[in-house]
mmCIF file of C-alpha atoms and ligand atoms in Angstrom:
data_model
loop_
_atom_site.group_PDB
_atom_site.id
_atom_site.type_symbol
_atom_site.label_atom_id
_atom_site.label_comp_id
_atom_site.label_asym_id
_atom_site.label_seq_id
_atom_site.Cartn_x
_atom_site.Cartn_y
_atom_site.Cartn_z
ATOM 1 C CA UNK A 573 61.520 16.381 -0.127
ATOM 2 C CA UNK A 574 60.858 20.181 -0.216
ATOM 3 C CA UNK A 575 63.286 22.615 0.277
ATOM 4 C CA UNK A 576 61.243 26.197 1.743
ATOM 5 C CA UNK A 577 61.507 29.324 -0.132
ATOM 6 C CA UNK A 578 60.141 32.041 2.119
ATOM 7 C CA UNK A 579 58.257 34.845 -0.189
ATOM 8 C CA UNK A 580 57.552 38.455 1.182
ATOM 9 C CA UNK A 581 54.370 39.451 2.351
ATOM 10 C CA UNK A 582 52.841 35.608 3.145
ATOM 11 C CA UNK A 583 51.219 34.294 5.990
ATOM 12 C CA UNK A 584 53.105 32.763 8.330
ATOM 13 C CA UNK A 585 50.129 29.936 8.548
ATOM 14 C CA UNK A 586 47.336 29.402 6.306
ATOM 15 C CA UNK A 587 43.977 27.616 7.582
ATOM 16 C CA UNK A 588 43.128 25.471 5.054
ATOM 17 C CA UNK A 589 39.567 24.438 5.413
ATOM 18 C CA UNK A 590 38.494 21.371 3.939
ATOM 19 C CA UNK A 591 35.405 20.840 1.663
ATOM 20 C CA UNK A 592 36.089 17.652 0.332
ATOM 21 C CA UNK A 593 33.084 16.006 2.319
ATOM 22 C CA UNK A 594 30.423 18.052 1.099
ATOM 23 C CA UNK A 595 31.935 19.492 -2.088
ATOM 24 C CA UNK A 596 33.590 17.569 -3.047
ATOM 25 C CA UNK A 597 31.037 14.247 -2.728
ATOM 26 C CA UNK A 598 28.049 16.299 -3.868
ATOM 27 C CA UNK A 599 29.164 16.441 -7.353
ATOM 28 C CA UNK A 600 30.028 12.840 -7.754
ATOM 29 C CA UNK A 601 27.815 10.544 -10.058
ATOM 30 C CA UNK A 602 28.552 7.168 -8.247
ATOM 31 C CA UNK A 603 26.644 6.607 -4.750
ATOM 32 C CA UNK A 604 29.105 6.647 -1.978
ATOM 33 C CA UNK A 605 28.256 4.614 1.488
ATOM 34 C CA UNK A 606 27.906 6.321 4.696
ATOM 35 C CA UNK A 607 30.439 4.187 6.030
ATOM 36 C CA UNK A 608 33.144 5.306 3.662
ATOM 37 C CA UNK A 609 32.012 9.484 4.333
ATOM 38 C CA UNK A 610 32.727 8.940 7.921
ATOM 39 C CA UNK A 611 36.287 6.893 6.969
ATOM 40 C CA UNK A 612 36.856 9.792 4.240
ATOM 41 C CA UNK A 613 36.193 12.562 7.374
ATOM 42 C CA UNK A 614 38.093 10.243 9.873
ATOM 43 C CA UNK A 615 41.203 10.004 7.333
ATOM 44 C CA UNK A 616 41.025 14.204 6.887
ATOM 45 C CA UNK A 617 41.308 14.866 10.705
ATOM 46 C CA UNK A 618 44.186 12.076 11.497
ATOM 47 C CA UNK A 619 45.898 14.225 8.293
ATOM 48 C CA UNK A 620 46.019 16.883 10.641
ATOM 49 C CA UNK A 621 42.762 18.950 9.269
ATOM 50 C CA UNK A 622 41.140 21.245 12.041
ATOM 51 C CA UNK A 623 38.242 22.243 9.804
ATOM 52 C CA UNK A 624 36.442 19.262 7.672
ATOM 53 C CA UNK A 625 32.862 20.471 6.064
ATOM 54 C CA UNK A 626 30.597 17.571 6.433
ATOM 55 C CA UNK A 627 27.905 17.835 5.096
ATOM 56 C CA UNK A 628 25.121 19.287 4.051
ATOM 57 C CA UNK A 629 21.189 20.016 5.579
ATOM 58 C CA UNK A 630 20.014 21.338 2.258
ATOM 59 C CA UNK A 631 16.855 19.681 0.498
ATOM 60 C CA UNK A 632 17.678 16.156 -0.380
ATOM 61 C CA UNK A 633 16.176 16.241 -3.653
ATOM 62 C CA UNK A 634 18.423 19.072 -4.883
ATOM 63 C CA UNK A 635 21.335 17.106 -4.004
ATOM 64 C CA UNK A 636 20.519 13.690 -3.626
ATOM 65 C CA UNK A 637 24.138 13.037 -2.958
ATOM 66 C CA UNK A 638 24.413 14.223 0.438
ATOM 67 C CA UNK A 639 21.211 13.088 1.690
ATOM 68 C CA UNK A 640 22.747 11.089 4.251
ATOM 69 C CA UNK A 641 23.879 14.341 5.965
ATOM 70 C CA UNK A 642 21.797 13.319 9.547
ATOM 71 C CA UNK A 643 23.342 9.558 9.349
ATOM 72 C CA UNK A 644 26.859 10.484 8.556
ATOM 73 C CA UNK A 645 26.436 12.784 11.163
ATOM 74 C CA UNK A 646 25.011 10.033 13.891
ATOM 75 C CA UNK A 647 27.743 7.410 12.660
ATOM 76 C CA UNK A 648 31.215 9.683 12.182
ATOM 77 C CA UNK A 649 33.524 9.986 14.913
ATOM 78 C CA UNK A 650 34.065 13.523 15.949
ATOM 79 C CA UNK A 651 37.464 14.290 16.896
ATOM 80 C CA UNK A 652 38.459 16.726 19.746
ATOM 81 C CA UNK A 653 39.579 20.232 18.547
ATOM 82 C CA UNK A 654 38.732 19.436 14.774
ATOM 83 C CA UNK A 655 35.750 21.774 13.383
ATOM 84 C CA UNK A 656 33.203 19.917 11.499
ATOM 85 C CA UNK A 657 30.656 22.910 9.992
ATOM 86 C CA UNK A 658 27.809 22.094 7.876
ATOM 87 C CA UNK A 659 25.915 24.179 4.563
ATOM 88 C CA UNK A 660 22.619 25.109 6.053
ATOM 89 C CA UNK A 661 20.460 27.370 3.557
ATOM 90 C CA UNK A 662 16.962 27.889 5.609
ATOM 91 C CA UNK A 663 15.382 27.196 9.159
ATOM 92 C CA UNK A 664 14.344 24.066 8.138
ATOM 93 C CA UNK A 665 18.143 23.033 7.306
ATOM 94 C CA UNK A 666 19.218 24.538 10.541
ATOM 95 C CA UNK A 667 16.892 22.228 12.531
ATOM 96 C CA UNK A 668 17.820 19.621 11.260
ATOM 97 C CA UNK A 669 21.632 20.020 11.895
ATOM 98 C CA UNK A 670 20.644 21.430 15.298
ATOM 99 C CA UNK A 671 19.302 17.890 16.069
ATOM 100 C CA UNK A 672 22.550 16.103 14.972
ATOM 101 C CA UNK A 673 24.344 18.421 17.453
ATOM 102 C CA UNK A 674 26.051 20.482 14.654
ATOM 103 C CA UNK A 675 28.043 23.144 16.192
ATOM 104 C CA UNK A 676 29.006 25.260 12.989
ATOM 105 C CA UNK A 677 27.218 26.234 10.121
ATOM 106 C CA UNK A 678 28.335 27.669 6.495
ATOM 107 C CA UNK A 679 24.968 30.052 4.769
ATOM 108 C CA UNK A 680 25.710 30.523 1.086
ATOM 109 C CA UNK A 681 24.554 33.107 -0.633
ATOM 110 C CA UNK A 682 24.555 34.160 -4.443
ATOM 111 C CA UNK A 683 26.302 36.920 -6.156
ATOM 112 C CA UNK A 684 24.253 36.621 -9.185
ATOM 113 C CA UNK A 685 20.514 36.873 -9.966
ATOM 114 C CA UNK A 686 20.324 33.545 -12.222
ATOM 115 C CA UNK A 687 22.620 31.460 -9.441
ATOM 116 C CA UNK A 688 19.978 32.752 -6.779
ATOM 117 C CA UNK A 689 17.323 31.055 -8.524
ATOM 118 C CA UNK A 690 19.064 27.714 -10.055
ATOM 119 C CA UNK A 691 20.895 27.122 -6.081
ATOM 120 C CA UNK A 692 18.220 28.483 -3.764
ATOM 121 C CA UNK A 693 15.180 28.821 -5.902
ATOM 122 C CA UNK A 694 15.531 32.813 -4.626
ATOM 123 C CA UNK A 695 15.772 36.125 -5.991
ATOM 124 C CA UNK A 696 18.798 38.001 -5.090
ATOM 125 C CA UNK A 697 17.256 40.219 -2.845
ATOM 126 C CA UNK A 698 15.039 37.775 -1.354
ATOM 127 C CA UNK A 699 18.100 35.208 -0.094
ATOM 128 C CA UNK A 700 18.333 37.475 2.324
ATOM 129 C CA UNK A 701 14.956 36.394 3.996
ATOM 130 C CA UNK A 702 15.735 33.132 3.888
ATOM 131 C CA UNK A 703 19.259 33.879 5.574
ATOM 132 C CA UNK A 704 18.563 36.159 8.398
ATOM 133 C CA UNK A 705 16.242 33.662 10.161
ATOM 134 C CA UNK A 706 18.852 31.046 10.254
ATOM 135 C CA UNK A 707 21.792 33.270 10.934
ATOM 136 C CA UNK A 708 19.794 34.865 14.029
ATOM 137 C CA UNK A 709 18.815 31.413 15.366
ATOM 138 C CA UNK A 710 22.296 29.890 15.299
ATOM 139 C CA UNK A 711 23.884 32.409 17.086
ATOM 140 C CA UNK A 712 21.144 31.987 19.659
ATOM 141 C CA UNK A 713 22.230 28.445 20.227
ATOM 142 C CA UNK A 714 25.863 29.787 20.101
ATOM 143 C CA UNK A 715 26.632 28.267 16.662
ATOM 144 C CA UNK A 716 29.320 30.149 14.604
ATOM 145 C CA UNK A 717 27.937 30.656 11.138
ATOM 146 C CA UNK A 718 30.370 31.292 7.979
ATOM 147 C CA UNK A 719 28.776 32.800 4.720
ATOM 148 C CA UNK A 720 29.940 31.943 1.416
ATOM 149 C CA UNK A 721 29.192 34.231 -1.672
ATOM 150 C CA UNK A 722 29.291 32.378 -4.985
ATOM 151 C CA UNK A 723 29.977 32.955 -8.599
ATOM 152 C CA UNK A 724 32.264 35.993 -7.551
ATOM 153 C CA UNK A 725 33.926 36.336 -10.939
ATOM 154 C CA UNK A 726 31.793 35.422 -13.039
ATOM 155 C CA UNK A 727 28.566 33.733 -13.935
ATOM 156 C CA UNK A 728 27.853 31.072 -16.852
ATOM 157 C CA UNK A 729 24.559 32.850 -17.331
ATOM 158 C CA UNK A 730 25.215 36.583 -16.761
ATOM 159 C CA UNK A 731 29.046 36.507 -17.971
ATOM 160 C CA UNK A 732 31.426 38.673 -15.671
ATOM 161 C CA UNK A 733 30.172 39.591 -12.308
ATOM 162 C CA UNK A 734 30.937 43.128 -11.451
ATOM 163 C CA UNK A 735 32.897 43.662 -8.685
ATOM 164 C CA UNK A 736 30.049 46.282 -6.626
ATOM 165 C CA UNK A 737 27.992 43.405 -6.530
ATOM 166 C CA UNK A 738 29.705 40.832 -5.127
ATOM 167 C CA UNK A 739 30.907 43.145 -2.657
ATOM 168 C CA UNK A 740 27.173 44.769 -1.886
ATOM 169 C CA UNK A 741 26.298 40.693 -1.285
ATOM 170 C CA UNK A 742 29.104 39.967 0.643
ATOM 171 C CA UNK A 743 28.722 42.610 3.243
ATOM 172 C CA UNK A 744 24.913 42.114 3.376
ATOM 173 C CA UNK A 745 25.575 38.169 4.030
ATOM 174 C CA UNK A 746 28.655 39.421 6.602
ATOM 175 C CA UNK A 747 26.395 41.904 8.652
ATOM 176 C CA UNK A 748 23.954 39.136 9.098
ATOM 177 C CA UNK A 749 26.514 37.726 11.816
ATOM 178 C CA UNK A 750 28.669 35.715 10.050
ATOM 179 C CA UNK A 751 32.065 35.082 11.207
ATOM 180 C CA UNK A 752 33.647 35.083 7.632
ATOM 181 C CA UNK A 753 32.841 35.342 4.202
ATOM 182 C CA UNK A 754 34.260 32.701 1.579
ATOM 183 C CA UNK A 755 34.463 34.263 -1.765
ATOM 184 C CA UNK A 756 33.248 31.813 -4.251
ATOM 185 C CA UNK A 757 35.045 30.870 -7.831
ATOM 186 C CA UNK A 758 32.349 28.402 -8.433
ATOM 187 C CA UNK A 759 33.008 28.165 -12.324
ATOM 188 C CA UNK A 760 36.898 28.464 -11.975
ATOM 189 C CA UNK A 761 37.139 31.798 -14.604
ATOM 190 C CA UNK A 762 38.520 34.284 -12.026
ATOM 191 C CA UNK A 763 42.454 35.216 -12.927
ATOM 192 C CA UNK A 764 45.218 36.748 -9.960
ATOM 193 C CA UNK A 765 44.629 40.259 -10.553
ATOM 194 C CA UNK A 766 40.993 40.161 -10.503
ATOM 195 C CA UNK A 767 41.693 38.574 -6.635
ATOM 196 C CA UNK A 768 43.520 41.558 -5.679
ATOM 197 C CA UNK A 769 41.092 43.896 -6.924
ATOM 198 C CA UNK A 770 38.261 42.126 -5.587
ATOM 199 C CA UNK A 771 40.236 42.019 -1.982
ATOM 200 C CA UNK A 772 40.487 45.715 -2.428
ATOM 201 C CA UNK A 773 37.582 46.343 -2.935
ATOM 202 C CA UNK A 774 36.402 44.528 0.197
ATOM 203 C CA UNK A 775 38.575 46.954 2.075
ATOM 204 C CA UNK A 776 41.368 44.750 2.522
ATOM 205 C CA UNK A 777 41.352 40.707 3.784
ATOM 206 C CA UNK A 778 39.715 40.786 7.248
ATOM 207 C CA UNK A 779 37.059 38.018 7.755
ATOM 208 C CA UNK A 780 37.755 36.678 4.241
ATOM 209 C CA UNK A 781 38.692 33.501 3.207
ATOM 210 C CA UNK A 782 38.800 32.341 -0.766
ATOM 211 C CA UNK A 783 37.305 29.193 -2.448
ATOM 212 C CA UNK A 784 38.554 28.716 -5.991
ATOM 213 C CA UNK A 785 37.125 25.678 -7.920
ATOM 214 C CA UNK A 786 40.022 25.044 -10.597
ATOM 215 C CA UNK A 787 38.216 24.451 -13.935
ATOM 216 C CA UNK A 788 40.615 27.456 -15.771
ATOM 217 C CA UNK A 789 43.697 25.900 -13.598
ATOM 218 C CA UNK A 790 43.748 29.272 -12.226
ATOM 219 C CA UNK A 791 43.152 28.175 -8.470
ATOM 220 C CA UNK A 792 46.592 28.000 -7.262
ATOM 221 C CA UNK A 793 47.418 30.950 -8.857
ATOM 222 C CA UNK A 794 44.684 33.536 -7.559
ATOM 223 C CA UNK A 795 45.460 31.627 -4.346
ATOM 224 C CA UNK A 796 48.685 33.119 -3.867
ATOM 225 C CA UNK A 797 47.429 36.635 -5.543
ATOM 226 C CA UNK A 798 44.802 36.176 -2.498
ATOM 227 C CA UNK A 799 47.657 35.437 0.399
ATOM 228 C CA UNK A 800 49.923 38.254 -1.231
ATOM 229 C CA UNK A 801 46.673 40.441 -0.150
ATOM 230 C CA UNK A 802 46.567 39.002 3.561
ATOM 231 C CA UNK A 803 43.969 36.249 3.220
ATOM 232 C CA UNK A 804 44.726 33.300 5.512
ATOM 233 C CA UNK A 805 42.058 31.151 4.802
ATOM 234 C CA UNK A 806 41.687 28.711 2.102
ATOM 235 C CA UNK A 807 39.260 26.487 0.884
ATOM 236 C CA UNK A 808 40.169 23.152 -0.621
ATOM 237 C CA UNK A 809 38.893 20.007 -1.511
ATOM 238 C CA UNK A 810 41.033 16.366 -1.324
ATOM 239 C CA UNK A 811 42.121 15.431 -4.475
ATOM 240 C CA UNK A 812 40.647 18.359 -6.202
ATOM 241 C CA UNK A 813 36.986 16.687 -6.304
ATOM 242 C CA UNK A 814 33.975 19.213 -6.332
ATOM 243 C CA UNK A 815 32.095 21.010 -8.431
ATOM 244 C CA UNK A 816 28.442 22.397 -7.973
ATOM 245 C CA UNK A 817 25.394 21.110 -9.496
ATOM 246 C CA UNK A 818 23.745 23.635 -10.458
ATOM 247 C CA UNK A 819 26.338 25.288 -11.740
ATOM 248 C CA UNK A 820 27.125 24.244 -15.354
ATOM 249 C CA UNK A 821 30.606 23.813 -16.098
ATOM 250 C CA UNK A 822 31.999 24.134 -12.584
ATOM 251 C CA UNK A 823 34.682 21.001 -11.958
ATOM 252 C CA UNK A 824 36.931 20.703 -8.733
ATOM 253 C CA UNK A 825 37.618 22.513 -6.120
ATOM 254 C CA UNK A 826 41.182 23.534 -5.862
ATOM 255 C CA UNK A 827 43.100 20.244 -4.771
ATOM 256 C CA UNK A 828 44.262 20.510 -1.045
ATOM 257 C CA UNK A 829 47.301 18.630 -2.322
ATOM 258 C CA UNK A 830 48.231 21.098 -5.300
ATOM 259 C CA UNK A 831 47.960 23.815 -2.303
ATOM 260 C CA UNK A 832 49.678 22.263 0.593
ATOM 261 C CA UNK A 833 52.327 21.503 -2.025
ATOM 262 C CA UNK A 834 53.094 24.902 -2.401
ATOM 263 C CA UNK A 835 52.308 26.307 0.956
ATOM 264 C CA UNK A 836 55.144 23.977 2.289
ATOM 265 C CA UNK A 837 57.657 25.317 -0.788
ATOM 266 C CA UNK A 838 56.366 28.385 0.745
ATOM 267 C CA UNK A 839 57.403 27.674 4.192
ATOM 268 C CA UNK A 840 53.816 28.352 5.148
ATOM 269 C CA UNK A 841 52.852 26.522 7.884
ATOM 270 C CA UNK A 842 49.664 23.943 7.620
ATOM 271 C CA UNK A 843 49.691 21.464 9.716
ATOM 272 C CA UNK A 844 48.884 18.777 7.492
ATOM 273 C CA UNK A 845 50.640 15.763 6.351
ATOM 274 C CA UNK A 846 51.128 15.753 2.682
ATOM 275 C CA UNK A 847 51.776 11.796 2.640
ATOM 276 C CA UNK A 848 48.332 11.453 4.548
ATOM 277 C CA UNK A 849 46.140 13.095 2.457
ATOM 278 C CA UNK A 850 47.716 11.826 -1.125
ATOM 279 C CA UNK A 851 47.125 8.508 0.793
ATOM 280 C CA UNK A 852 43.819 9.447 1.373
ATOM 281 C CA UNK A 853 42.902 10.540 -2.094
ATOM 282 C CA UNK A 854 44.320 7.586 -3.499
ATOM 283 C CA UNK A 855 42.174 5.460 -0.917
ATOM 284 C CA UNK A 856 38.752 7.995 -1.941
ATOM 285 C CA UNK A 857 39.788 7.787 -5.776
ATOM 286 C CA UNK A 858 39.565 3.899 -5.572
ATOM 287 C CA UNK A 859 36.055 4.336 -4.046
ATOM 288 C CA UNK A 860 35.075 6.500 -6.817
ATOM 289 C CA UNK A 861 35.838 4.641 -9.510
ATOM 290 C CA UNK A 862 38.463 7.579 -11.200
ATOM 291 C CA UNK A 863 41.739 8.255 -10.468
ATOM 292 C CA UNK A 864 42.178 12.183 -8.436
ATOM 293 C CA UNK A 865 42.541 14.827 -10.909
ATOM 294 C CA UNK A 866 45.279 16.878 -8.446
ATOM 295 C CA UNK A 867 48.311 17.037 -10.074
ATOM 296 C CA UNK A 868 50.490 16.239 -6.704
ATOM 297 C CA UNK A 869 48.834 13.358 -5.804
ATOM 298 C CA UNK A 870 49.691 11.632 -9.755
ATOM 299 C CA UNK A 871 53.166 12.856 -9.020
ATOM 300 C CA UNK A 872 53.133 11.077 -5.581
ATOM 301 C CA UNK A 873 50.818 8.185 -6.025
ATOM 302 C CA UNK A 874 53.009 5.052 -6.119
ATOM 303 C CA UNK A 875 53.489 3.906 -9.560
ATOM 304 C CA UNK A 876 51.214 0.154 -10.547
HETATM 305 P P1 HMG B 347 12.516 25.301 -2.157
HETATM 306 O O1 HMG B 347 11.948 24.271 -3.078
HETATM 307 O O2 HMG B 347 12.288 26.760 -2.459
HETATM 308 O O3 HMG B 347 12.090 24.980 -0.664
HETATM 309 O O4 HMG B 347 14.088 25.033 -2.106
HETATM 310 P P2 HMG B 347 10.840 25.455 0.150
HETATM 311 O O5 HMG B 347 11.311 26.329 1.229
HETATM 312 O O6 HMG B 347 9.778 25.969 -0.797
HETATM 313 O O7 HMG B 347 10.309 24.079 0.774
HETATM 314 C C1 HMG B 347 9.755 23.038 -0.048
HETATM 315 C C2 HMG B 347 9.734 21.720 0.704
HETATM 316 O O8 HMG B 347 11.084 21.293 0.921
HETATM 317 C C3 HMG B 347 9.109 21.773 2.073
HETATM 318 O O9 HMG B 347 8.496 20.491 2.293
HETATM 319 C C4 HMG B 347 10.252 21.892 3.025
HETATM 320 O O10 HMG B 347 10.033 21.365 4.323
HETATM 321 C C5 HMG B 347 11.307 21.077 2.314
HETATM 322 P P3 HMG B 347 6.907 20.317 2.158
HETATM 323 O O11 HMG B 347 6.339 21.281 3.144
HETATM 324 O O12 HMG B 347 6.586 20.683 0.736
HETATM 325 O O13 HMG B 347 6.728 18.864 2.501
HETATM 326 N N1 HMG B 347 12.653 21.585 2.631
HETATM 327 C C6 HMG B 347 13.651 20.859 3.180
HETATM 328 N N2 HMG B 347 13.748 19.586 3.535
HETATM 329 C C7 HMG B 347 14.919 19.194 4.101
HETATM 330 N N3 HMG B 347 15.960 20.039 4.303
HETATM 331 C C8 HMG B 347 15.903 21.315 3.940
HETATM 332 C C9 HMG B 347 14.703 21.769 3.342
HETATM 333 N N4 HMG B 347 14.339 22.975 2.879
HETATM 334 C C10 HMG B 347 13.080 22.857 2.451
HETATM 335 N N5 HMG B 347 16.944 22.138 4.147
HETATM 336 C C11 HMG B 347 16.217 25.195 -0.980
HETATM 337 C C12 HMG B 347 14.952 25.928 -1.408
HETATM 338 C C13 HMG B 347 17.208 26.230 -0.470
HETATM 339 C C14 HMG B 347 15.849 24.224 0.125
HETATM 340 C C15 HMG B 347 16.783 24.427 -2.188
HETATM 341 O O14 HMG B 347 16.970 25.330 -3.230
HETATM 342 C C16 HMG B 347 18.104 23.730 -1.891
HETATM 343 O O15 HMG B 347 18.165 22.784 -1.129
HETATM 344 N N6 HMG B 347 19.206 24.212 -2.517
HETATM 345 C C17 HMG B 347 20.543 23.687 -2.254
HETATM 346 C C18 HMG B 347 21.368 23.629 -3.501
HETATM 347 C C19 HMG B 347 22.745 23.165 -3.146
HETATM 348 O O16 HMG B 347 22.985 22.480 -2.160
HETATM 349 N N7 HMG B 347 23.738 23.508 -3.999
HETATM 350 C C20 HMG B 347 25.105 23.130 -3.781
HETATM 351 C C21 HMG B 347 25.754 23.853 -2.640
HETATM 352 S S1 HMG B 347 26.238 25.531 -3.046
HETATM 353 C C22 HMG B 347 27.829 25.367 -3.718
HETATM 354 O O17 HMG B 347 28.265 24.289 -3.995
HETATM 355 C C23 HMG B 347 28.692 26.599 -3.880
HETATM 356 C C24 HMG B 347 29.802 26.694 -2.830
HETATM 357 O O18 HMG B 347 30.662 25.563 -2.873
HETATM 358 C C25 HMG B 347 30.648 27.966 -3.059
HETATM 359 C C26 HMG B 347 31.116 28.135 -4.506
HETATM 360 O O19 HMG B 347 31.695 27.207 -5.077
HETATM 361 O O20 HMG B 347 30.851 29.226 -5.022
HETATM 362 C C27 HMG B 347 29.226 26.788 -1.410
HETATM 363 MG MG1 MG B 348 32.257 25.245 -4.321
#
């Protein structure tokens, strides 16, 4: 249906790493069965995903959504060659995704003082504690261990996050031993230049990847202002679902639809199959009880 236009300056392929499963399902109101997380994971990888994030080993009464994370883990069918990493914030999180067999963690860290203590019940400076530990021990047991850094443009509390900060955090979370660093629009108010200049200011793209939550419909946008700078990793979420909750007006993530839509206008290679996951989303929004706020999959859904 798509005819490619080639820009300058892209990435040939773009890793799109999907968060729908943790995400994306930690933010919704209605209780979803195991049974349907590990169809909703299954679905993702026979789309063509190579990287699906689970789940999460966080404390199951900060998000009681996810508290399933050990029996989705025991019941879901893990698919050769297909990454399944997990959010592990402290030791205690690590064991318990060490006993499920986990094989890749995410760490994520906070770029602002208030975040620290609403997500992790830390101080800035003392995530770091909680961190190291975990980071340390996982690459002991030969885990690979990506660190996100959140509220990157801004903070509902603190109002624009400056850019020294975020970068300071980054690097700190990054010299722990993590493989990459996700840089986190978790309230959606970041714009394309902003991107560039926070790119920059990282030294250029190597080991980042971006994760842009969509609640200014800015996502696609600073996702191409990221790619133009040489990122080639992108988070997104199936059917745009997501948000965080602890993070006041933060909606979806970024819909892996809106973006594989125009990485394939692009010519950018994925890998995925654009029929499979609108399929998919139309399958999870029936599930959830609301129809997918990504644009592409109302423009492809059939019609009642
Ligand atoms: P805390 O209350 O400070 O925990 O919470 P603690 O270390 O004081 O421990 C208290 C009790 O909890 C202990 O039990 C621990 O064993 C237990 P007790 O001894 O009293 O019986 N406990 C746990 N149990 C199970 N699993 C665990 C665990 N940890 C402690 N992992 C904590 C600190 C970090 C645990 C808490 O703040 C927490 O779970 N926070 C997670 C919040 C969260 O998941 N937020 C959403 C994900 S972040 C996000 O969405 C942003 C992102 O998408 C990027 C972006 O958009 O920017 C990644
Ligand atoms: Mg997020």
């Amino acid at each position: 249906m798509q005819e490619p236009y080639r820009m300058e300056g892209l990435p040939q392929r773009v890793t799109v790493y999907e968060v729908g499963p943790r995400d994306g399902l930690q933010n919704e109101s209605a209780v979803i069965p195991v049974e349907v997380k590990a169809e909703f994971v299954a679905r993702l990888a026979a789309a063509g995903h190579r990287v699906i994030e689970a789940t999460s080993f966080v404390h199951p009464k900060w998000v009681p959504q996810l508290a399933d994370a050990a029996e989705l883990l025991t019941s879901m069918e893990r698919v050769p060659g297909v990454r399944y990493p997990v959010l592990v914030p402290n030791e205690r999180g690590l064991d318990r995704a060490l006993e499920h067999g986990v094989t890749e963690i995410a760490i994520f860290g906070s770029a602002t003082e208030t975040f620290a203590a609403k997500n992790l019940n830390r101080t800035l400076d003392s995530q770091f504690e909680m961190f190291a530990p975990v980071v340390a021990r996982a690459l002991e047991h030969g885990l690979k261990v990506r660190a996100y850094v959140s509220m990157c443009f801004g903070d509902p509390w603190e109002g624009p996050t400056p850019i020294a900060q975020v970068v300071e955090t980054g690097r700190r979370l990054l010299d722990l031993g993590c493989y990459e660093l996700s840089l986190g629009d978790t309230i959606g108010v970041g714009t394309p230049g902003h991107v560039s200049a926070l790119i920059e200011a990282f030294g250029g793209p190597d080991r980042l990847a971006v994760h842009f939550h969509d609640t200014y419909g800015q996502a696609l946008a600073n996702t191409l202002a990221a790619l133009r700078a040489g990122v080639s990793v992108v988070d997104a979420s199936t059917g745009g679902i997501g948000g965080c909750p602890y993070a006041e007006s933060a909606t979806g993530n970024l819909a892996t639809e809106d973006l594989v839509w125009m990485l394939h206008g692009l010519g950018v290679e994925t890998g995925l199959n654009l029929d499979a996951l609108v399929e998919t989303s139309t399958w999870l929004a029936a599930r959830l009880g609301r129809p997918s706020p990504s644009r592409v999959v109302q423009a492809l859904s059939p019609r009642k």
